[in-house]
Amino acid sequence: MDTIALLRQVSIFRELPEETLADLSKRVWQRTAEAGSVIVNHEEPGDALFIISSGKVKVVLYGETGREIILSILRSGAFFGEMSLLDRQPRSANVVAVEESQLLGLNRDAFQTHLTAHPSTALAILAEMSRRLRHADEVIGNLALLDVYARVARTIRDLAQTQGEPADGGLLIRERPTQQEMAGLIGTSRETVSRALNDFTRRGLLEMNGKQILVRWGFLRQLDEAA
Ligand code: CMP
């Protein structure tokens, strides 16, 4: 496929007229990335934007022990490498080809000239960056919430073990702390405690009735196993 046809498939260039794509096609270069090869290295300076015309890449960070954290998988039509071009900071992550991939590249100067002349591309990049930030927000939120859920669950288990009376289906806590007190105990907000308790109730792990909580045997077993 010729370069113009490849560019036409890329969402950030979709709005562009034919002559602009033709102009852009003269400035992009093509490159093949073998499966497993590193295209962008975390913390190295970056001076090109990449567009995937075919194949698949992963955006990854590596922990101290080499553990891989995948931030995103990008497929044909997606772009990467825009962050270093925009803020002139080193690459924010590694980008590794998952399978053999055909890439189009645009150097810093060509990228900037194009964005200045065609704000629709800049807006499309911003929209995609917003989508990526939303996704990252969701991941961070889930991480924090899961952690808090675990803390709420542990508090419930401690209460059940110290104050619980055997009852039909589990251990009954007669006088539980208020949600505000529990929030203070585990360093979170009352709303989050409330959300966690409601979630546990919905999943049939707890039964709440005024100041009483019945902690089901299954929940206690689960918590013991997780401890
Ligand atoms: P840059 O920092 O230049 O090099 C690494 C690239 O990975 C980065 O630009 C983005 O294009 C891409 N990238 C970094 N973080 C994410 C993420 N959370 N989701 C999707 N792509 C990302």
PDB file of C-alpha atoms and ligand atoms in Angstrom:
ATOM      1  CA  MET A   1       0.000   0.000   0.000  1.00  0.00           C
ATOM      2  CA  ASP A   2       1.357   3.468  -0.749  1.00  0.00           C
ATOM      3  CA  THR A   3       2.067   5.927   2.042  1.00  0.00           C
ATOM      4  CA  ILE A   4      -0.934   8.162   1.298  1.00  0.00           C
ATOM      5  CA  ALA A   5      -3.290   5.188   1.569  1.00  0.00           C
ATOM      6  CA  LEU A   6      -1.633   4.185   4.848  1.00  0.00           C
ATOM      7  CA  LEU A   7      -1.972   7.720   6.245  1.00  0.00           C
ATOM      8  CA  ARG A   8      -5.628   7.820   5.270  1.00  0.00           C
ATOM      9  CA  GLN A   9      -6.289   4.892   7.626  1.00  0.00           C
ATOM     10  CA  VAL A  10      -4.888   6.733  10.631  1.00  0.00           C
ATOM     11  CA  SER A  11      -7.635   8.287  12.772  1.00  0.00           C
ATOM     12  CA  ILE A  12      -5.716  11.484  13.627  1.00  0.00           C
ATOM     13  CA  PHE A  13      -5.273  12.255   9.915  1.00  0.00           C
ATOM     14  CA  ARG A  14      -8.791  11.284   8.875  1.00  0.00           C
ATOM     15  CA  GLU A  15     -10.038  14.873   8.477  1.00  0.00           C
ATOM     16  CA  LEU A  16      -7.172  15.960   6.275  1.00  0.00           C
ATOM     17  CA  PRO A  17      -7.629  16.850   2.597  1.00  0.00           C
ATOM     18  CA  GLU A  18      -5.876  14.782  -0.042  1.00  0.00           C
ATOM     19  CA  GLU A  19      -3.160  17.339  -0.787  1.00  0.00           C
ATOM     20  CA  THR A  20      -2.194  17.539   2.888  1.00  0.00           C
ATOM     21  CA  LEU A  21      -1.877  13.754   3.061  1.00  0.00           C
ATOM     22  CA  ALA A  22       0.247  13.897  -0.095  1.00  0.00           C
ATOM     23  CA  ASP A  23       2.455  16.539   1.508  1.00  0.00           C
ATOM     24  CA  LEU A  24       2.699  14.557   4.740  1.00  0.00           C
ATOM     25  CA  SER A  25       3.529  11.365   2.871  1.00  0.00           C
ATOM     26  CA  LYS A  26       6.744  13.018   1.630  1.00  0.00           C
ATOM     27  CA  ARG A  27       7.854  13.646   5.197  1.00  0.00           C
ATOM     28  CA  VAL A  28       7.156  10.294   6.804  1.00  0.00           C
ATOM     29  CA  TRP A  29       9.558   7.379   6.709  1.00  0.00           C
ATOM     30  CA  GLN A  30       8.712   3.699   6.967  1.00  0.00           C
ATOM     31  CA  ARG A  31      10.233   1.122   9.224  1.00  0.00           C
ATOM     32  CA  THR A  32       9.574  -2.523  10.078  1.00  0.00           C
ATOM     33  CA  ALA A  33       9.822  -3.618  13.721  1.00  0.00           C
ATOM     34  CA  GLU A  34      10.453  -7.337  14.243  1.00  0.00           C
ATOM     35  CA  ALA A  35       8.371  -9.129  16.873  1.00  0.00           C
ATOM     36  CA  GLY A  36       9.942  -8.520  20.278  1.00  0.00           C
ATOM     37  CA  SER A  37      12.070  -5.568  19.186  1.00  0.00           C
ATOM     38  CA  VAL A  38      12.166  -2.375  21.227  1.00  0.00           C
ATOM     39  CA  ILE A  39      11.008   0.640  19.222  1.00  0.00           C
ATOM     40  CA  VAL A  40      11.152   3.273  21.960  1.00  0.00           C
ATOM     41  CA  ASN A  41      13.295   3.089  25.087  1.00  0.00           C
ATOM     42  CA  HIS A  42      12.053   4.435  28.401  1.00  0.00           C
ATOM     43  CA  GLU A  43      14.030   7.507  29.581  1.00  0.00           C
ATOM     44  CA  GLU A  44      15.864   8.022  26.313  1.00  0.00           C
ATOM     45  CA  PRO A  45      15.405  11.256  24.405  1.00  0.00           C
ATOM     46  CA  GLY A  46      12.797  11.024  21.676  1.00  0.00           C
ATOM     47  CA  ASP A  47      12.499  12.918  18.430  1.00  0.00           C
ATOM     48  CA  ALA A  48       9.927  11.004  16.398  1.00  0.00           C
ATOM     49  CA  LEU A  49       6.239  10.185  16.374  1.00  0.00           C
ATOM     50  CA  PHE A  50       5.289   6.668  15.254  1.00  0.00           C
ATOM     51  CA  ILE A  51       2.132   5.505  13.565  1.00  0.00           C
ATOM     52  CA  ILE A  52       1.322   1.807  13.340  1.00  0.00           C
ATOM     53  CA  SER A  53       0.277   0.915   9.830  1.00  0.00           C
ATOM     54  CA  SER A  54       0.106  -2.794  10.631  1.00  0.00           C
ATOM     55  CA  GLY A  55       0.898  -5.041  13.577  1.00  0.00           C
ATOM     56  CA  LYS A  56       0.675  -4.567  17.325  1.00  0.00           C
ATOM     57  CA  VAL A  57       2.886  -2.977  20.001  1.00  0.00           C
ATOM     58  CA  LYS A  58       2.799  -2.828  23.775  1.00  0.00           C
ATOM     59  CA  VAL A  59       3.611   0.183  25.954  1.00  0.00           C
ATOM     60  CA  VAL A  60       5.464  -1.176  28.970  1.00  0.00           C
ATOM     61  CA  LEU A  61       7.419  -0.307  32.083  1.00  0.00           C
ATOM     62  CA  TYR A  62       9.795  -2.709  33.773  1.00  0.00           C
ATOM     63  CA  GLY A  63      10.061  -3.043  37.543  1.00  0.00           C
ATOM     64  CA  GLU A  64      13.401  -3.459  39.331  1.00  0.00           C
ATOM     65  CA  THR A  65      13.096  -7.233  39.161  1.00  0.00           C
ATOM     66  CA  GLY A  66      12.222  -7.095  35.477  1.00  0.00           C
ATOM     67  CA  ARG A  67       8.482  -7.478  36.076  1.00  0.00           C
ATOM     68  CA  GLU A  68       6.603  -6.053  33.143  1.00  0.00           C
ATOM     69  CA  ILE A  69       3.725  -3.631  33.586  1.00  0.00           C
ATOM     70  CA  ILE A  70       1.704  -3.202  30.427  1.00  0.00           C
ATOM     71  CA  LEU A  71       0.228   0.286  30.173  1.00  0.00           C
ATOM     72  CA  SER A  72      -1.438  -0.245  26.834  1.00  0.00           C
ATOM     73  CA  ILE A  73      -1.598  -2.362  23.701  1.00  0.00           C
ATOM     74  CA  LEU A  74      -1.749  -0.325  20.489  1.00  0.00           C
ATOM     75  CA  ARG A  75      -2.848  -1.606  17.117  1.00  0.00           C
ATOM     76  CA  SER A  76      -2.863  -0.568  13.517  1.00  0.00           C
ATOM     77  CA  GLY A  77      -3.995   3.056  13.078  1.00  0.00           C
ATOM     78  CA  ALA A  78      -2.752   4.116  16.538  1.00  0.00           C
ATOM     79  CA  PHE A  79       0.164   6.450  17.241  1.00  0.00           C
ATOM     80  CA  PHE A  80       2.805   6.680  19.956  1.00  0.00           C
ATOM     81  CA  GLY A  81       5.843   8.771  20.820  1.00  0.00           C
ATOM     82  CA  GLU A  82       3.899  12.046  20.849  1.00  0.00           C
ATOM     83  CA  MET A  83       4.640  12.792  24.515  1.00  0.00           C
ATOM     84  CA  SER A  84       8.373  13.410  24.145  1.00  0.00           C
ATOM     85  CA  LEU A  85       7.714  15.530  21.077  1.00  0.00           C
ATOM     86  CA  LEU A  86       5.217  17.669  22.935  1.00  0.00           C
ATOM     87  CA  ASP A  87       6.984  18.170  26.271  1.00  0.00           C
ATOM     88  CA  ARG A  88      10.607  17.521  25.266  1.00  0.00           C
ATOM     89  CA  GLN A  89      11.054  15.123  28.155  1.00  0.00           C
ATOM     90  CA  PRO A  90      12.610  11.664  27.768  1.00  0.00           C
ATOM     91  CA  ARG A  91      10.381   8.782  26.638  1.00  0.00           C
ATOM     92  CA  SER A  92       7.768   7.999  29.298  1.00  0.00           C
ATOM     93  CA  ALA A  93       7.759   4.236  28.661  1.00  0.00           C
ATOM     94  CA  ASN A  94       9.155   1.479  26.447  1.00  0.00           C
ATOM     95  CA  VAL A  95       7.309   0.532  23.296  1.00  0.00           C
ATOM     96  CA  VAL A  96       7.930  -3.029  22.124  1.00  0.00           C
ATOM     97  CA  ALA A  97       6.585  -4.769  19.009  1.00  0.00           C
ATOM     98  CA  VAL A  98       4.357  -7.693  20.002  1.00  0.00           C
ATOM     99  CA  GLU A  99       4.292  -8.941  16.420  1.00  0.00           C
ATOM    100  CA  GLU A 100       6.061  -7.800  13.281  1.00  0.00           C
ATOM    101  CA  SER A 101       4.807  -4.271  12.739  1.00  0.00           C
ATOM    102  CA  GLN A 102       5.013  -1.721   9.955  1.00  0.00           C
ATOM    103  CA  LEU A 103       5.545   1.766  11.282  1.00  0.00           C
ATOM    104  CA  LEU A 104       5.411   5.236   9.818  1.00  0.00           C
ATOM    105  CA  GLY A 105       7.615   7.819  11.493  1.00  0.00           C
ATOM    106  CA  LEU A 106       7.494  11.588  11.597  1.00  0.00           C
ATOM    107  CA  ASN A 107      10.401  13.604  12.948  1.00  0.00           C
ATOM    108  CA  ARG A 108       9.985  16.438  15.422  1.00  0.00           C
ATOM    109  CA  ASP A 109      10.255  19.304  12.903  1.00  0.00           C
ATOM    110  CA  ALA A 110       7.837  17.739  10.435  1.00  0.00           C
ATOM    111  CA  PHE A 111       5.420  16.965  13.295  1.00  0.00           C
ATOM    112  CA  GLN A 112       5.499  20.539  14.570  1.00  0.00           C
ATOM    113  CA  THR A 113       5.143  22.086  11.128  1.00  0.00           C
ATOM    114  CA  HIS A 114       2.195  19.819  10.429  1.00  0.00           C
ATOM    115  CA  LEU A 115       0.446  20.574  13.753  1.00  0.00           C
ATOM    116  CA  THR A 116       0.819  24.321  13.284  1.00  0.00           C
ATOM    117  CA  ALA A 117      -0.691  24.164   9.816  1.00  0.00           C
ATOM    118  CA  HIS A 118      -3.394  21.597  10.685  1.00  0.00           C
ATOM    119  CA  PRO A 119      -4.922  22.112  14.114  1.00  0.00           C
ATOM    120  CA  SER A 120      -7.423  19.303  13.409  1.00  0.00           C
ATOM    121  CA  THR A 121      -4.562  16.813  13.848  1.00  0.00           C
ATOM    122  CA  ALA A 122      -3.610  18.485  17.156  1.00  0.00           C
ATOM    123  CA  LEU A 123      -7.238  18.229  18.339  1.00  0.00           C
ATOM    124  CA  ALA A 124      -7.419  14.573  17.340  1.00  0.00           C
ATOM    125  CA  ILE A 125      -4.199  13.877  19.265  1.00  0.00           C
ATOM    126  CA  LEU A 126      -5.613  15.714  22.300  1.00  0.00           C
ATOM    127  CA  ALA A 127      -8.808  13.645  22.118  1.00  0.00           C
ATOM    128  CA  GLU A 128      -6.798  10.428  22.075  1.00  0.00           C
ATOM    129  CA  MET A 129      -4.566  11.649  24.923  1.00  0.00           C
ATOM    130  CA  SER A 130      -7.730  12.410  26.944  1.00  0.00           C
ATOM    131  CA  ARG A 131      -8.959   8.891  26.278  1.00  0.00           C
ATOM    132  CA  ARG A 132      -5.626   7.478  27.475  1.00  0.00           C
ATOM    133  CA  LEU A 133      -5.708   9.679  30.591  1.00  0.00           C
ATOM    134  CA  ARG A 134      -9.262   8.547  31.359  1.00  0.00           C
ATOM    135  CA  HIS A 135      -8.143   4.967  31.120  1.00  0.00           C
ATOM    136  CA  ALA A 136      -5.141   5.682  33.376  1.00  0.00           C
ATOM    137  CA  ASP A 137      -7.468   7.439  35.890  1.00  0.00           C
ATOM    138  CA  GLU A 138      -9.685   4.391  35.946  1.00  0.00           C
ATOM    139  CA  VAL A 139      -6.747   2.088  36.562  1.00  0.00           C
ATOM    140  CA  ILE A 140      -5.407   4.304  39.373  1.00  0.00           C
ATOM    141  CA  GLY A 141      -8.896   4.568  40.897  1.00  0.00           C
ATOM    142  CA  ASN A 142      -9.346   0.809  40.829  1.00  0.00           C
ATOM    143  CA  LEU A 143      -5.960   0.222  42.377  1.00  0.00           C
ATOM    144  CA  ALA A 144      -6.676   2.623  45.211  1.00  0.00           C
ATOM    145  CA  LEU A 145     -10.198   1.307  45.712  1.00  0.00           C
ATOM    146  CA  LEU A 146      -9.145  -2.308  45.745  1.00  0.00           C
ATOM    147  CA  ASP A 147      -6.576  -1.481  48.339  1.00  0.00           C
ATOM    148  CA  VAL A 148      -9.145   0.311  50.501  1.00  0.00           C
ATOM    149  CA  TYR A 149     -11.621  -2.555  50.070  1.00  0.00           C
ATOM    150  CA  ALA A 150      -8.996  -4.895  51.431  1.00  0.00           C
ATOM    151  CA  ARG A 151      -8.523  -2.579  54.420  1.00  0.00           C
ATOM    152  CA  VAL A 152     -12.274  -2.385  55.098  1.00  0.00           C
ATOM    153  CA  ALA A 153     -12.520  -6.164  54.816  1.00  0.00           C
ATOM    154  CA  ARG A 154      -9.691  -6.616  57.308  1.00  0.00           C
ATOM    155  CA  THR A 155     -11.370  -4.272  59.805  1.00  0.00           C
ATOM    156  CA  ILE A 156     -14.595  -6.275  59.525  1.00  0.00           C
ATOM    157  CA  ARG A 157     -12.721  -9.519  60.084  1.00  0.00           C
ATOM    158  CA  ASP A 158     -10.947  -8.102  63.159  1.00  0.00           C
ATOM    159  CA  LEU A 159     -14.280  -6.938  64.590  1.00  0.00           C
ATOM    160  CA  ALA A 160     -15.875 -10.305  63.886  1.00  0.00           C
ATOM    161  CA  GLN A 161     -13.004 -12.124  65.580  1.00  0.00           C
ATOM    162  CA  THR A 162     -12.956  -9.905  68.657  1.00  0.00           C
ATOM    163  CA  GLN A 163     -16.664  -9.128  69.111  1.00  0.00           C
ATOM    164  CA  GLY A 164     -18.544 -11.539  66.868  1.00  0.00           C
ATOM    165  CA  GLU A 165     -21.062 -14.013  68.248  1.00  0.00           C
ATOM    166  CA  PRO A 166     -21.774 -17.186  66.313  1.00  0.00           C
ATOM    167  CA  ALA A 167     -25.144 -16.816  64.609  1.00  0.00           C
ATOM    168  CA  ASP A 168     -27.040 -18.388  61.764  1.00  0.00           C
ATOM    169  CA  GLY A 169     -24.730 -18.113  58.709  1.00  0.00           C
ATOM    170  CA  GLY A 170     -21.748 -16.346  60.276  1.00  0.00           C
ATOM    171  CA  LEU A 171     -20.478 -14.151  63.087  1.00  0.00           C
ATOM    172  CA  LEU A 172     -22.732 -11.352  64.291  1.00  0.00           C
ATOM    173  CA  ILE A 173     -21.206  -7.998  65.274  1.00  0.00           C
ATOM    174  CA  ARG A 174     -23.859  -6.299  67.413  1.00  0.00           C
ATOM    175  CA  GLU A 175     -22.399  -2.843  67.726  1.00  0.00           C
ATOM    176  CA  ARG A 176     -20.268  -1.925  64.769  1.00  0.00           C
ATOM    177  CA  PRO A 177     -18.298   1.344  64.595  1.00  0.00           C
ATOM    178  CA  THR A 178     -19.858   4.062  62.455  1.00  0.00           C
ATOM    179  CA  GLN A 179     -18.715   4.363  58.875  1.00  0.00           C
ATOM    180  CA  GLN A 180     -16.932   7.602  59.818  1.00  0.00           C
ATOM    181  CA  GLU A 181     -15.051   5.791  62.604  1.00  0.00           C
ATOM    182  CA  MET A 182     -14.067   2.987  60.287  1.00  0.00           C
ATOM    183  CA  ALA A 183     -12.912   5.527  57.707  1.00  0.00           C
ATOM    184  CA  GLY A 184     -10.700   7.135  60.339  1.00  0.00           C
ATOM    185  CA  LEU A 185      -9.318   3.741  61.312  1.00  0.00           C
ATOM    186  CA  ILE A 186      -8.155   2.912  57.833  1.00  0.00           C
ATOM    187  CA  GLY A 187      -7.352   6.366  56.502  1.00  0.00           C
ATOM    188  CA  THR A 188     -10.055   6.817  53.894  1.00  0.00           C
ATOM    189  CA  SER A 189     -13.349   8.641  53.433  1.00  0.00           C
ATOM    190  CA  ARG A 190     -16.739   7.681  54.862  1.00  0.00           C
ATOM    191  CA  GLU A 191     -18.069   7.445  51.316  1.00  0.00           C
ATOM    192  CA  THR A 192     -15.476   4.859  50.392  1.00  0.00           C
ATOM    193  CA  VAL A 193     -16.246   2.761  53.470  1.00  0.00           C
ATOM    194  CA  SER A 194     -19.936   2.993  52.611  1.00  0.00           C
ATOM    195  CA  ARG A 195     -19.242   1.913  49.028  1.00  0.00           C
ATOM    196  CA  ALA A 196     -17.166  -1.041  50.180  1.00  0.00           C
ATOM    197  CA  LEU A 197     -19.778  -2.181  52.744  1.00  0.00           C
ATOM    198  CA  ASN A 198     -22.554  -1.897  50.157  1.00  0.00           C
ATOM    199  CA  ASP A 199     -20.475  -3.825  47.677  1.00  0.00           C
ATOM    200  CA  PHE A 200     -19.770  -6.620  50.171  1.00  0.00           C
ATOM    201  CA  THR A 201     -23.480  -6.720  51.016  1.00  0.00           C
ATOM    202  CA  ARG A 202     -24.468  -6.912  47.359  1.00  0.00           C
ATOM    203  CA  ARG A 203     -22.096  -9.820  46.920  1.00  0.00           C
ATOM    204  CA  GLY A 204     -23.750 -11.653  49.817  1.00  0.00           C
ATOM    205  CA  LEU A 205     -20.653 -11.494  52.030  1.00  0.00           C
ATOM    206  CA  LEU A 206     -22.264  -9.340  54.722  1.00  0.00           C
ATOM    207  CA  GLU A 207     -25.725  -8.530  56.005  1.00  0.00           C
ATOM    208  CA  MET A 208     -26.170  -5.110  57.555  1.00  0.00           C
ATOM    209  CA  ASN A 209     -29.036  -4.253  59.820  1.00  0.00           C
ATOM    210  CA  GLY A 210     -28.752  -0.970  61.726  1.00  0.00           C
ATOM    211  CA  LYS A 211     -25.712  -1.243  63.962  1.00  0.00           C
ATOM    212  CA  GLN A 212     -25.462  -4.985  63.411  1.00  0.00           C
ATOM    213  CA  ILE A 213     -23.386  -6.755  60.806  1.00  0.00           C
ATOM    214  CA  LEU A 214     -23.582 -10.449  60.085  1.00  0.00           C
ATOM    215  CA  VAL A 215     -20.280 -11.509  58.580  1.00  0.00           C
ATOM    216  CA  ARG A 216     -20.894 -14.649  56.567  1.00  0.00           C
ATOM    217  CA  TRP A 217     -18.688 -17.702  57.118  1.00  0.00           C
ATOM    218  CA  GLY A 218     -17.722 -17.678  53.445  1.00  0.00           C
ATOM    219  CA  PHE A 219     -16.401 -14.118  53.766  1.00  0.00           C
ATOM    220  CA  LEU A 220     -14.404 -14.995  56.874  1.00  0.00           C
ATOM    221  CA  ARG A 221     -12.900 -18.018  55.134  1.00  0.00           C
ATOM    222  CA  GLN A 222     -12.014 -15.857  52.139  1.00  0.00           C
ATOM    223  CA  LEU A 223     -10.357 -13.273  54.394  1.00  0.00           C
ATOM    224  CA  ASP A 224      -8.409 -15.913  56.294  1.00  0.00           C
ATOM    225  CA  GLU A 225      -7.136 -17.351  53.053  1.00  0.00           C
ATOM    226  CA  ALA A 226      -6.134 -13.903  51.777  1.00  0.00           C
ATOM    227  CA  ALA A 227      -4.379 -12.949  55.049  1.00  0.00           C
TER     228      ALA A 227
HETATM  229  P1  CMP B   1       6.651   8.979  24.625  1.00  0.00           P
HETATM  230  O1  CMP B   1       6.746   9.316  26.059  1.00  0.00           O
HETATM  231  O2  CMP B   1       7.302   9.901  23.660  1.00  0.00           O
HETATM  232  O3  CMP B   1       7.223   7.493  24.414  1.00  0.00           O
HETATM  233  C1  CMP B   1       6.510   6.411  24.984  1.00  0.00           C
HETATM  234  C2  CMP B   1       5.097   6.459  24.444  1.00  0.00           C
HETATM  235  O4  CMP B   1       4.225   5.492  24.962  1.00  0.00           O
HETATM  236  C3  CMP B   1       4.438   7.787  24.846  1.00  0.00           C
HETATM  237  O5  CMP B   1       5.099   8.839  24.212  1.00  0.00           O
HETATM  238  C4  CMP B   1       3.025   7.513  24.442  1.00  0.00           C
HETATM  239  O6  CMP B   1       2.837   7.603  23.061  1.00  0.00           O
HETATM  240  C5  CMP B   1       2.901   6.034  24.844  1.00  0.00           C
HETATM  241  N1  CMP B   1       2.277   5.917  26.171  1.00  0.00           N
HETATM  242  C6  CMP B   1       2.791   6.250  27.382  1.00  0.00           C
HETATM  243  N2  CMP B   1       1.917   6.000  28.360  1.00  0.00           N
HETATM  244  C7  CMP B   1       0.819   5.498  27.771  1.00  0.00           C
HETATM  245  C8  CMP B   1      -0.438   5.022  28.249  1.00  0.00           C
HETATM  246  N3  CMP B   1      -0.736   5.032  29.551  1.00  0.00           N
HETATM  247  N4  CMP B   1      -1.349   4.593  27.332  1.00  0.00           N
HETATM  248  C9  CMP B   1      -1.056   4.566  26.019  1.00  0.00           C
HETATM  249  N5  CMP B   1       0.118   4.990  25.506  1.00  0.00           N
HETATM  250  C10 CMP B   1       1.037   5.445  26.368  1.00  0.00           C
END
